[in-house]
């Protein structure tokens, strides 16, 4: 399943907003991403036409199964990569910023190997206080 980075970012944002707010509208996405409402509306139309989201007549957005699958994959990558970077000593802000860039380009194989290694060795990475 090939999808552009910008679409992945939108889907991940919809997932995060839904988890935080319960319901998501285009204005919520625009506010979260710092984009104009018209730009977001155009992108929502694109996501809807490609089967990644549904929008009801009140303007509330939900992810389709396909959209949710992509959003959850990107969100997991974002969180795990940031956690790995922080365990290596990177400050939280930089770790999340960098993980946002890495999450889109890393192969499934490399990510799964990194994740498995980190999870198996998590205790070694924890800092003793």
Tab-separated table of C-alpha atoms in Angstrom:
chain	number	residue	atom	x	y	z
A	1	UNK	CA	0.000	0.000	0.000
A	2	UNK	CA	1.785	3.155	-1.250
A	3	UNK	CA	0.661	6.524	0.087
A	4	UNK	CA	2.330	9.927	0.132
A	5	UNK	CA	3.938	11.310	3.286
A	6	UNK	CA	1.499	14.219	3.449
A	7	UNK	CA	-1.477	11.834	3.442
A	8	UNK	CA	0.183	9.759	6.166
A	9	UNK	CA	0.595	12.912	8.266
A	10	UNK	CA	-3.057	13.848	7.825
A	11	UNK	CA	-4.259	10.334	8.708
A	12	UNK	CA	-2.003	10.201	11.767
A	13	UNK	CA	-3.287	13.622	12.854
A	14	UNK	CA	-6.902	12.489	12.466
A	15	UNK	CA	-6.159	9.428	14.615
A	16	UNK	CA	-4.437	11.482	17.319
A	17	UNK	CA	-7.211	14.100	17.362
A	18	UNK	CA	-9.885	11.418	17.505
A	19	UNK	CA	-8.112	9.807	20.463
A	20	UNK	CA	-7.834	13.180	22.203
A	21	UNK	CA	-11.140	14.852	21.270
A	22	UNK	CA	-13.457	11.990	20.336
A	23	UNK	CA	-14.688	13.757	17.189
A	24	UNK	CA	-12.670	15.429	14.435
A	25	UNK	CA	-13.548	18.212	12.010
A	26	UNK	CA	-11.454	19.886	9.319
A	27	UNK	CA	-10.983	22.945	11.538
A	28	UNK	CA	-9.425	20.730	14.233
A	29	UNK	CA	-6.936	19.382	11.701
A	30	UNK	CA	-6.168	22.873	10.382
A	31	UNK	CA	-5.537	24.119	13.907
A	32	UNK	CA	-3.389	21.128	14.843
A	33	UNK	CA	-1.219	21.291	11.710
A	34	UNK	CA	-1.190	25.075	11.326
A	35	UNK	CA	-2.699	24.897	7.823
A	36	UNK	CA	-5.514	26.962	6.346
A	37	UNK	CA	-9.008	25.507	6.465
A	38	UNK	CA	-9.342	25.638	2.639
A	39	UNK	CA	-6.093	23.663	2.229
A	40	UNK	CA	-7.287	21.060	4.706
A	41	UNK	CA	-10.705	20.867	3.031
A	42	UNK	CA	-9.101	20.124	-0.330
A	43	UNK	CA	-6.961	17.409	1.232
A	44	UNK	CA	-9.950	15.914	3.065
A	45	UNK	CA	-11.774	15.659	-0.274
A	46	UNK	CA	-8.755	13.815	-1.690
A	47	UNK	CA	-8.613	11.423	1.296
A	48	UNK	CA	-12.365	10.819	1.055
A	49	UNK	CA	-12.224	10.120	-2.690
A	50	UNK	CA	-9.390	7.644	-2.123
A	51	UNK	CA	-11.287	5.769	0.569
A	52	UNK	CA	-9.209	6.751	3.624
A	53	UNK	CA	-11.830	8.807	5.475
A	54	UNK	CA	-15.564	9.280	5.742
A	55	UNK	CA	-17.212	12.613	6.443
A	56	UNK	CA	-20.797	12.908	7.649
A	57	UNK	CA	-23.170	15.754	6.792
A	58	UNK	CA	-22.163	17.614	9.977
A	59	UNK	CA	-18.525	17.572	8.815
A	60	UNK	CA	-17.208	15.034	11.307
A	61	UNK	CA	-14.376	12.900	9.966
A	62	UNK	CA	-13.739	9.236	10.684
A	63	UNK	CA	-11.070	6.937	9.350
A	64	UNK	CA	-12.052	4.000	7.168
A	65	UNK	CA	-10.458	0.648	7.986
A	66	UNK	CA	-7.764	1.366	5.385
A	67	UNK	CA	-7.182	4.883	6.720
A	68	UNK	CA	-7.015	3.621	10.311
A	69	UNK	CA	-4.510	0.914	9.353
A	70	UNK	CA	-2.179	3.488	7.817
A	71	UNK	CA	-2.656	5.980	10.662
A	72	UNK	CA	-1.954	3.374	13.341
A	73	UNK	CA	1.152	2.156	11.502
A	74	UNK	CA	2.560	5.691	11.236
A	75	UNK	CA	1.599	6.548	14.819
A	76	UNK	CA	3.319	3.413	16.145
A	77	UNK	CA	6.465	4.231	14.166
A	78	UNK	CA	6.406	7.807	15.459
A	79	UNK	CA	6.116	6.699	19.077
A	80	UNK	CA	8.603	3.812	18.958
A	81	UNK	CA	11.276	5.711	17.038
A	82	UNK	CA	10.950	8.698	19.394
A	83	UNK	CA	11.234	6.370	22.393
A	84	UNK	CA	14.365	4.753	20.937
A	85	UNK	CA	15.937	8.152	20.255
A	86	UNK	CA	15.161	9.364	23.778
A	87	UNK	CA	16.621	6.153	25.222
A	88	UNK	CA	19.806	6.982	23.309
A	89	UNK	CA	19.933	10.419	24.940
A	90	UNK	CA	18.125	12.635	22.433
A	91	UNK	CA	15.927	15.278	24.084
A	92	UNK	CA	12.165	14.708	23.770
A	93	UNK	CA	11.404	17.588	21.395
A	94	UNK	CA	14.180	16.606	18.985
A	95	UNK	CA	13.291	12.902	19.251
A	96	UNK	CA	9.665	13.515	18.237
A	97	UNK	CA	10.672	15.957	15.500
A	98	UNK	CA	13.196	13.506	14.038
A	99	UNK	CA	10.910	10.498	14.404
A	100	UNK	CA	8.318	12.332	12.309
A	101	UNK	CA	10.827	12.474	9.459
A	102	UNK	CA	12.115	8.916	9.874
A	103	UNK	CA	8.694	7.243	10.205
A	104	UNK	CA	7.818	7.827	6.551
A	105	UNK	CA	11.049	6.632	4.973
A	106	UNK	CA	12.107	3.622	7.014
A	107	UNK	CA	11.318	0.216	5.523
A	108	UNK	CA	8.959	-2.156	7.304
A	109	UNK	CA	11.820	-4.609	7.787
A	110	UNK	CA	14.175	-2.063	9.340
A	111	UNK	CA	11.472	-0.686	11.620
A	112	UNK	CA	10.388	-4.126	12.816
A	113	UNK	CA	14.017	-5.096	13.534
A	114	UNK	CA	14.676	-1.840	15.417
A	115	UNK	CA	11.475	-2.248	17.390
A	116	UNK	CA	12.207	-5.890	18.266
A	117	UNK	CA	15.773	-5.057	19.340
A	118	UNK	CA	14.614	-2.129	21.447
A	119	UNK	CA	11.806	-4.056	23.121
A	120	UNK	CA	14.135	-6.972	23.904
A	121	UNK	CA	16.723	-4.617	25.383
A	122	UNK	CA	14.540	-1.877	26.846
A	123	UNK	CA	15.828	-2.359	30.381
A	124	UNK	CA	19.421	-1.814	29.231
A	125	UNK	CA	18.437	1.553	27.777
A	126	UNK	CA	16.681	2.841	30.873
A	127	UNK	CA	18.719	5.378	32.753
A	128	UNK	CA	19.397	4.642	36.364
A	129	UNK	CA	18.545	7.501	38.659
